């Protein structure tokens, strides 16, 4: 099903870094997109910038041929937020991550939008239930958390709030999939899943710098060439099940001795290992990987890692890093 079978007109409020990318993806897939921002002049500047950027992406083969023309034809800069959302079926809110600002903008959006319009916040971490307090018709409001940069990162978190209607989540999921993205439904907790994990890692990385153990450059090199490399293809539980959970538990014992409770082994891990379940090694792990599939999974893994290494070699070093 194409995007325009699901929604025909959209609005993006906050046409900056994320909102701009979301708008490009919606427009590229055939949706009419009204760009809203602080005022009409800012929205028009955003429209111009985003069309020019799309032309560059197309010229570099990052957008399909003809995409920038489709985007230009589907974009309109609105004079106000109210004008942007007035005829929208789907509204993406992407103003700065300031709770009070978001609440005020969501109040304006939901007061001016058609009563059946779906309203989606791109918040990075604010609970949807908190933002929903400002939304007229919270049953049509949810979090749809795109990742930076929106046109090129496949994963999008879908976060229903306490009042979000199930069919609204279904529609958002169908829309995100029709846009070529990979939706994941997650619970409405601060930071959801992506940022709770991402920011836990980041805080530990800063701590390693503060402790004088490694520089930011060294940490980036280690992460991007070791477990970060693997995470491009597999999640942490698949990686752990392939590695052997007994190894994980042993490592946690060493880390706990050095760093205390914050590195104690998770109880669920200890229980799994105690039960003789080590992942692919023996029994099962956190994932139910079918035994017949294990050899095929490992063959896929090794091929994928080898191909990813080749891709990285072809891409060369990131300039400036
Ligand atoms: N930058 C990132 O890496 C990511 C950001 N996010 C989230 O997306 C949202 C937007 O972030 P960015 O795009 O980075 O911000 P940004 O600063 O690039 O864009 C914000 C846009 O909102 C507009 N704006 C500000 N006040 C406004 C108002 N009163 N009325 C209408 N428009 C207003 C600004 O003019 C700007 O165009 C935030 O909630 C952020 O946490 C989510 C994923 C990644
Ligand atoms: O990394 C991303 O794109 C998202 O998880 C985010 O929400 C950003 O990290 C944002 O929180 C800060 O850039």
Short mmCIF file of C-alpha atoms and ligand atoms in Angstrom, two decimals:
data_model
loop_
_atom_site.label_atom_id
_atom_site.label_comp_id
_atom_site.label_asym_id
_atom_site.label_seq_id
_atom_site.Cartn_x
_atom_site.Cartn_y
_atom_site.Cartn_z
CA UNK A 1 0.00 0.00 0.00
CA UNK A 2 1.47 3.38 -0.91
CA UNK A 3 1.64 6.32 1.45
CA UNK A 4 -1.06 8.23 -0.38
CA UNK A 5 -3.45 5.30 0.10
CA UNK A 6 -3.02 5.90 3.82
CA UNK A 7 -2.86 9.67 4.02
CA UNK A 8 -3.11 12.26 1.24
CA UNK A 9 -2.06 15.41 3.04
CA UNK A 10 0.42 15.93 5.81
CA UNK A 11 1.89 18.78 7.77
CA UNK A 12 5.24 19.09 9.48
CA UNK A 13 5.44 21.63 12.31
CA UNK A 14 9.06 22.47 13.02
CA UNK A 15 10.74 22.20 9.61
CA UNK A 16 14.25 21.97 10.95
CA UNK A 17 16.71 19.12 10.93
CA UNK A 18 14.34 16.27 11.72
CA UNK A 19 11.11 17.82 10.54
CA UNK A 20 12.73 18.68 7.23
CA UNK A 21 13.88 15.11 6.67
CA UNK A 22 10.48 13.70 7.64
CA UNK A 23 8.84 16.18 5.24
CA UNK A 24 11.15 15.11 2.40
CA UNK A 25 10.30 11.44 2.92
CA UNK A 26 6.56 12.08 3.08
CA UNK A 27 6.62 14.31 -0.02
CA UNK A 28 8.87 11.93 -1.95
CA UNK A 29 6.25 9.23 -1.42
CA UNK A 30 3.49 11.36 -2.87
CA UNK A 31 2.02 13.14 0.16
CA UNK A 32 1.18 16.83 -0.01
CA UNK A 33 3.19 18.35 2.85
CA UNK A 34 2.54 21.74 4.42
CA UNK A 35 5.62 23.06 6.20
CA UNK A 36 4.94 24.99 9.39
CA UNK A 37 7.45 26.85 11.45
CA UNK A 38 7.75 29.98 13.62
CA UNK A 39 6.36 32.05 10.78
CA UNK A 40 5.73 31.97 7.04
CA UNK A 41 9.12 33.40 6.15
CA UNK A 42 10.92 30.71 8.12
CA UNK A 43 8.72 28.04 6.58
CA UNK A 44 9.48 29.36 3.08
CA UNK A 45 13.20 29.36 3.82
CA UNK A 46 12.87 25.78 5.02
CA UNK A 47 10.95 24.83 1.87
CA UNK A 48 13.64 26.29 -0.36
CA UNK A 49 16.47 24.70 1.68
CA UNK A 50 14.82 21.28 1.71
CA UNK A 51 14.14 21.27 -2.04
CA UNK A 52 17.73 22.31 -2.75
CA UNK A 53 18.97 19.62 -0.37
CA UNK A 54 16.76 17.03 -2.10
CA UNK A 55 18.24 18.05 -5.46
CA UNK A 56 21.70 17.41 -4.03
CA UNK A 57 20.67 14.05 -2.60
CA UNK A 58 19.22 13.06 -5.97
CA UNK A 59 22.35 14.18 -7.83
CA UNK A 60 24.43 11.99 -5.51
CA UNK A 61 22.12 9.03 -6.00
CA UNK A 62 20.89 9.14 -2.39
CA UNK A 63 17.32 9.90 -3.49
CA UNK A 64 15.65 8.17 -6.45
CA UNK A 65 15.71 9.91 -9.84
CA UNK A 66 12.94 12.50 -10.02
CA UNK A 67 12.47 12.65 -6.24
CA UNK A 68 13.40 16.30 -5.86
CA UNK A 69 10.84 17.33 -8.46
CA UNK A 70 8.15 15.30 -6.66
CA UNK A 71 9.19 16.83 -3.33
CA UNK A 72 9.09 20.36 -4.75
CA UNK A 73 5.67 19.75 -6.23
CA UNK A 74 4.31 18.40 -2.93
CA UNK A 75 5.79 21.03 -0.61
CA UNK A 76 3.97 24.18 0.49
CA UNK A 77 5.20 26.68 3.06
CA UNK A 78 2.44 27.75 5.44
CA UNK A 79 2.10 31.21 6.92
CA UNK A 80 1.28 29.76 10.33
CA UNK A 81 1.02 26.48 12.24
CA UNK A 82 -2.76 26.75 12.04
CA UNK A 83 -2.65 27.12 8.27
CA UNK A 84 -0.19 24.21 7.96
CA UNK A 85 -2.41 21.74 9.82
CA UNK A 86 -5.84 22.96 8.70
CA UNK A 87 -6.32 20.26 6.05
CA UNK A 88 -3.82 17.63 7.20
CA UNK A 89 -4.60 13.94 7.73
CA UNK A 90 -1.24 13.43 9.44
CA UNK A 91 0.83 15.95 11.37
CA UNK A 92 4.45 15.48 12.46
CA UNK A 93 5.52 17.75 15.32
CA UNK A 94 9.28 18.37 15.33
CA UNK A 95 9.89 21.56 17.30
CA UNK A 96 12.80 21.71 19.78
CA UNK A 97 12.94 19.25 22.71
CA UNK A 98 11.61 21.66 25.28
CA UNK A 99 8.55 20.24 27.09
CA UNK A 100 6.81 23.58 27.57
CA UNK A 101 7.36 24.59 23.95
CA UNK A 102 6.17 21.20 22.67
CA UNK A 103 3.08 21.30 24.85
CA UNK A 104 2.15 24.76 23.60
CA UNK A 105 2.69 23.80 19.99
CA UNK A 106 0.73 20.56 20.36
CA UNK A 107 -2.11 22.52 21.91
CA UNK A 108 -2.15 24.83 18.89
CA UNK A 109 -1.85 21.95 16.42
CA UNK A 110 -4.66 19.91 17.97
CA UNK A 111 -6.96 22.93 18.21
CA UNK A 112 -6.50 23.82 14.53
CA UNK A 113 -6.23 20.40 12.89
CA UNK A 114 -9.17 18.36 11.60
CA UNK A 115 -10.54 16.27 14.49
CA UNK A 116 -9.56 13.05 12.75
CA UNK A 117 -5.99 14.11 11.93
CA UNK A 118 -3.29 11.91 13.45
CA UNK A 119 -0.73 13.93 15.42
CA UNK A 120 2.74 12.44 15.85
CA UNK A 121 5.49 13.90 18.02
CA UNK A 122 9.12 13.30 17.09
CA UNK A 123 10.21 13.82 20.68
CA UNK A 124 13.48 12.11 21.60
CA UNK A 125 12.60 11.29 25.17
CA UNK A 126 9.55 13.08 26.61
CA UNK A 127 6.81 10.62 27.61
CA UNK A 128 3.88 10.80 25.19
CA UNK A 129 1.46 10.64 28.11
CA UNK A 130 2.96 13.89 29.40
CA UNK A 131 2.67 15.65 26.03
CA UNK A 132 -0.84 14.22 25.52
CA UNK A 133 -2.11 16.40 28.37
CA UNK A 134 -1.90 19.32 25.93
CA UNK A 135 -3.56 17.58 23.00
CA UNK A 136 -7.23 17.99 22.10
CA UNK A 137 -8.27 14.46 21.18
CA UNK A 138 -5.34 12.49 22.70
CA UNK A 139 -6.69 9.28 21.16
CA UNK A 140 -5.21 10.45 17.86
CA UNK A 141 -1.82 11.37 19.34
CA UNK A 142 1.32 9.22 19.59
CA UNK A 143 5.07 9.37 19.35
CA UNK A 144 6.64 8.58 15.99
CA UNK A 145 10.34 8.89 16.73
CA UNK A 146 12.45 9.14 13.57
CA UNK A 147 16.22 8.90 13.87
CA UNK A 148 18.80 11.34 12.59
CA UNK A 149 19.03 11.77 9.61
CA UNK A 150 15.40 10.92 8.90
CA UNK A 151 15.71 10.06 5.18
CA UNK A 152 18.51 7.53 5.69
CA UNK A 153 17.95 5.75 9.03
CA UNK A 154 15.48 2.87 8.65
CA UNK A 155 14.20 2.52 12.21
CA UNK A 156 11.29 4.56 13.56
CA UNK A 157 9.90 4.05 17.08
CA UNK A 158 6.12 4.12 17.49
CA UNK A 159 5.10 5.14 21.00
CA UNK A 160 1.40 4.96 21.87
CA UNK A 161 0.32 7.19 24.74
CA UNK A 162 -2.17 6.09 27.41
CA UNK A 163 -5.12 7.29 25.30
CA UNK A 164 -3.86 6.50 21.79
CA UNK A 165 -6.46 4.52 19.84
CA UNK A 166 -5.18 1.16 18.48
CA UNK A 167 -6.25 2.01 14.93
CA UNK A 168 -4.15 5.20 15.11
CA UNK A 169 -1.07 3.14 15.96
CA UNK A 170 -1.95 0.76 13.14
CA UNK A 171 -2.27 3.68 10.70
CA UNK A 172 1.06 5.17 11.79
CA UNK A 173 2.74 1.79 11.46
CA UNK A 174 1.29 1.29 7.98
CA UNK A 175 2.33 4.81 6.96
CA UNK A 176 5.88 4.45 8.27
CA UNK A 177 6.23 1.11 6.48
CA UNK A 178 4.83 2.61 3.24
CA UNK A 179 7.56 5.24 3.52
CA UNK A 180 10.17 2.49 3.37
CA UNK A 181 10.98 2.62 7.08
CA UNK A 182 11.07 -0.11 9.75
CA UNK A 183 8.65 0.69 12.58
CA UNK A 184 9.05 -0.67 16.11
CA UNK A 185 6.31 -0.32 18.71
CA UNK A 186 7.80 0.56 22.11
CA UNK A 187 6.44 1.48 25.53
CA UNK A 188 5.87 5.08 26.58
CA UNK A 189 8.77 5.48 29.01
CA UNK A 190 11.33 8.32 29.07
CA UNK A 191 13.78 7.89 26.20
CA UNK A 192 11.72 4.99 24.87
CA UNK A 193 14.20 2.25 23.80
CA UNK A 194 16.61 3.86 21.34
CA UNK A 195 17.63 6.87 23.39
CA UNK A 196 17.62 5.08 26.75
CA UNK A 197 20.23 2.70 25.35
CA UNK A 198 22.05 5.30 23.27
CA UNK A 199 22.41 7.72 26.16
CA UNK A 200 23.46 5.00 28.62
CA UNK A 201 26.34 4.15 26.30
CA UNK A 202 27.18 7.82 25.77
CA UNK A 203 27.32 8.52 29.52
CA UNK A 204 29.68 5.57 30.09
CA UNK A 205 31.83 6.78 27.18
CA UNK A 206 32.10 10.26 28.71
CA UNK A 207 32.98 8.62 32.04
CA UNK A 208 35.87 6.75 30.37
CA UNK A 209 37.14 10.08 29.01
CA UNK A 210 36.74 11.76 32.42
CA UNK A 211 38.70 8.90 34.02
CA UNK A 212 41.54 9.58 31.57
CA UNK A 213 41.35 6.07 30.18
CA UNK A 214 40.76 6.99 26.54
CA UNK A 215 40.16 10.01 24.37
CA UNK A 216 36.87 10.57 22.51
CA UNK A 217 38.68 9.70 19.27
CA UNK A 218 39.96 6.42 20.70
CA UNK A 219 36.54 5.49 22.03
CA UNK A 220 34.86 6.23 18.71
CA UNK A 221 37.44 4.10 16.92
CA UNK A 222 36.97 1.18 19.32
CA UNK A 223 33.16 1.33 19.27
CA UNK A 224 32.79 1.77 15.49
CA UNK A 225 35.24 -1.09 14.80
CA UNK A 226 34.05 -3.58 17.40
CA UNK A 227 30.61 -3.99 18.90
CA UNK A 228 29.30 -0.94 17.03
CA UNK A 229 30.23 -2.69 13.79
CA UNK A 230 28.17 -5.71 14.84
CA UNK A 231 25.22 -3.51 15.90
CA UNK A 232 24.84 -2.37 12.31
CA UNK A 233 23.49 -5.86 11.62
CA UNK A 234 22.32 -7.39 14.90
CA UNK A 235 20.82 -6.22 18.18
CA UNK A 236 22.45 -6.79 21.57
CA UNK A 237 20.47 -9.94 22.37
CA UNK A 238 21.26 -11.64 19.07
CA UNK A 239 24.92 -10.73 19.57
CA UNK A 240 24.90 -12.04 23.13
CA UNK A 241 23.22 -15.30 22.14
CA UNK A 242 25.81 -15.80 19.40
CA UNK A 243 28.70 -14.93 21.71
CA UNK A 244 27.76 -17.16 24.63
CA UNK A 245 26.01 -15.84 27.73
CA UNK A 246 28.45 -17.60 30.04
CA UNK A 247 31.15 -15.28 28.71
CA UNK A 248 28.90 -12.30 29.41
CA UNK A 249 28.31 -13.43 32.98
CA UNK A 250 32.03 -13.96 33.64
CA UNK A 251 32.85 -10.52 32.28
CA UNK A 252 30.20 -8.92 34.48
CA UNK A 253 31.83 -10.49 37.55
CA UNK A 254 35.11 -8.75 36.66
CA UNK A 255 33.39 -5.46 35.92
CA UNK A 256 31.40 -5.59 39.15
CA UNK A 257 34.57 -6.08 41.18
CA UNK A 258 36.06 -3.00 39.53
CA UNK A 259 33.08 -0.69 39.24
CA UNK A 260 30.56 -1.95 41.79
CA UNK A 261 26.85 -2.61 41.50
CA UNK A 262 26.24 -0.64 38.32
CA UNK A 263 28.07 -3.43 36.52
CA UNK A 264 26.59 -6.39 38.36
CA UNK A 265 25.26 -9.08 36.04
CA UNK A 266 21.54 -8.69 35.27
CA UNK A 267 19.55 -11.24 37.26
CA UNK A 268 17.87 -12.52 34.10
CA UNK A 269 21.30 -13.28 32.64
CA UNK A 270 22.51 -15.11 35.74
CA UNK A 271 19.32 -17.17 35.86
CA UNK A 272 19.60 -18.06 32.16
CA UNK A 273 23.20 -19.18 32.52
CA UNK A 274 22.45 -21.03 35.78
CA UNK A 275 19.77 -22.94 33.88
CA UNK A 276 22.42 -24.13 31.43
CA UNK A 277 21.19 -21.85 28.66
CA UNK A 278 24.08 -20.03 27.02
CA UNK A 279 22.61 -19.02 23.69
CA UNK A 280 23.69 -20.78 20.49
CA UNK A 281 26.39 -22.59 22.52
CA UNK A 282 23.89 -24.57 24.55
CA UNK A 283 20.16 -24.56 25.11
CA UNK A 284 18.72 -21.16 24.33
CA UNK A 285 19.45 -17.54 25.10
CA UNK A 286 17.22 -14.47 25.29
CA UNK A 287 16.06 -15.20 21.74
CA UNK A 288 14.45 -18.40 20.60
CA UNK A 289 16.79 -19.12 17.70
CA UNK A 290 15.68 -22.41 16.17
CA UNK A 291 18.47 -25.00 16.29
CA UNK A 292 18.21 -25.86 12.57
CA UNK A 293 18.64 -22.16 11.77
CA UNK A 294 21.79 -21.71 13.84
CA UNK A 295 24.26 -22.78 11.13
CA UNK A 296 22.43 -20.65 8.58
CA UNK A 297 22.46 -17.68 10.99
CA UNK A 298 26.20 -17.98 11.58
CA UNK A 299 26.84 -18.30 7.85
CA UNK A 300 24.69 -15.21 7.27
CA UNK A 301 26.52 -13.40 10.04
CA UNK A 302 30.00 -14.12 8.70
CA UNK A 303 29.00 -13.16 5.16
CA UNK A 304 27.34 -9.96 6.38
CA UNK A 305 30.35 -8.91 8.48
CA UNK A 306 32.71 -9.58 5.59
CA UNK A 307 30.49 -7.61 3.18
CA UNK A 308 30.13 -4.76 5.67
CA UNK A 309 33.91 -4.58 6.05
CA UNK A 310 34.20 -4.33 2.29
CA UNK A 311 31.55 -1.60 2.17
CA UNK A 312 33.41 0.38 4.80
CA UNK A 313 36.65 -0.04 2.84
CA UNK A 314 34.88 1.20 -0.30
CA UNK A 315 33.49 4.20 1.60
CA UNK A 316 36.92 5.12 2.96
CA UNK A 317 37.56 7.16 6.07
CA UNK A 318 34.95 9.69 7.24
CA UNK A 319 36.41 13.11 6.45
CA UNK A 320 37.63 15.01 9.47
CA UNK A 321 37.22 12.15 11.93
N1 LIG B 1 18.53 16.25 16.00
C1 LIG B 1 18.44 14.97 16.21
O1 LIG B 1 19.42 14.21 16.10
C2 LIG B 1 17.14 14.36 16.59
C3 LIG B 1 16.15 15.14 17.14
N2 LIG B 1 14.96 14.56 17.48
C4 LIG B 1 13.88 15.37 18.05
O2 LIG B 1 13.21 16.05 16.98
C5 LIG B 1 12.72 17.31 17.43
C6 LIG B 1 13.31 18.41 16.56
O3 LIG B 1 14.69 18.37 16.71
P1 LIG B 1 15.63 19.02 15.56
O4 LIG B 1 15.04 18.78 14.23
O5 LIG B 1 17.01 18.55 15.84
O6 LIG B 1 15.53 20.58 15.92
P2 LIG B 1 15.85 21.82 14.97
O7 LIG B 1 16.27 22.93 15.89
O8 LIG B 1 16.73 21.44 13.86
O9 LIG B 1 14.43 22.17 14.32
C7 LIG B 1 13.41 22.71 15.13
C8 LIG B 1 12.49 23.49 14.22
O10 LIG B 1 11.40 23.97 15.01
C9 LIG B 1 11.19 25.34 14.69
N3 LIG B 1 10.56 26.01 15.82
C10 LIG B 1 11.12 26.45 16.95
N4 LIG B 1 10.20 27.05 17.72
C11 LIG B 1 9.02 26.97 17.05
C12 LIG B 1 7.70 27.43 17.29
N5 LIG B 1 7.41 28.10 18.42
N6 LIG B 1 6.74 27.19 16.37
C13 LIG B 1 7.03 26.52 15.23
N7 LIG B 1 8.27 26.08 14.92
C14 LIG B 1 9.24 26.30 15.83
C15 LIG B 1 12.58 25.89 14.40
O11 LIG B 1 12.50 27.09 13.64
C16 LIG B 1 13.18 24.73 13.61
O12 LIG B 1 12.87 24.83 12.24
C17 LIG B 1 13.12 17.40 18.90
O13 LIG B 1 12.07 16.92 19.69
C18 LIG B 1 14.32 16.45 18.99
O14 LIG B 1 14.54 15.94 20.29
C19 LIG B 1 14.68 13.23 17.25
C20 LIG B 1 15.64 12.44 16.67
C21 LIG B 1 16.95 12.93 16.35
O1 LIG B 2 20.02 9.48 17.63
C1 LIG B 2 18.93 9.85 17.15
O2 LIG B 2 18.72 10.20 16.01
C2 LIG B 2 17.75 9.88 18.07
O3 LIG B 2 17.88 8.83 19.00
C3 LIG B 2 17.63 11.10 18.83
O4 LIG B 2 16.57 11.33 19.36
C4 LIG B 2 18.82 12.00 18.94
O5 LIG B 2 19.82 11.30 19.61
C5 LIG B 2 18.54 13.23 19.78
O6 LIG B 2 18.08 12.78 21.01
C6 LIG B 2 19.80 14.05 19.94
O7 LIG B 2 20.45 14.17 18.74
#
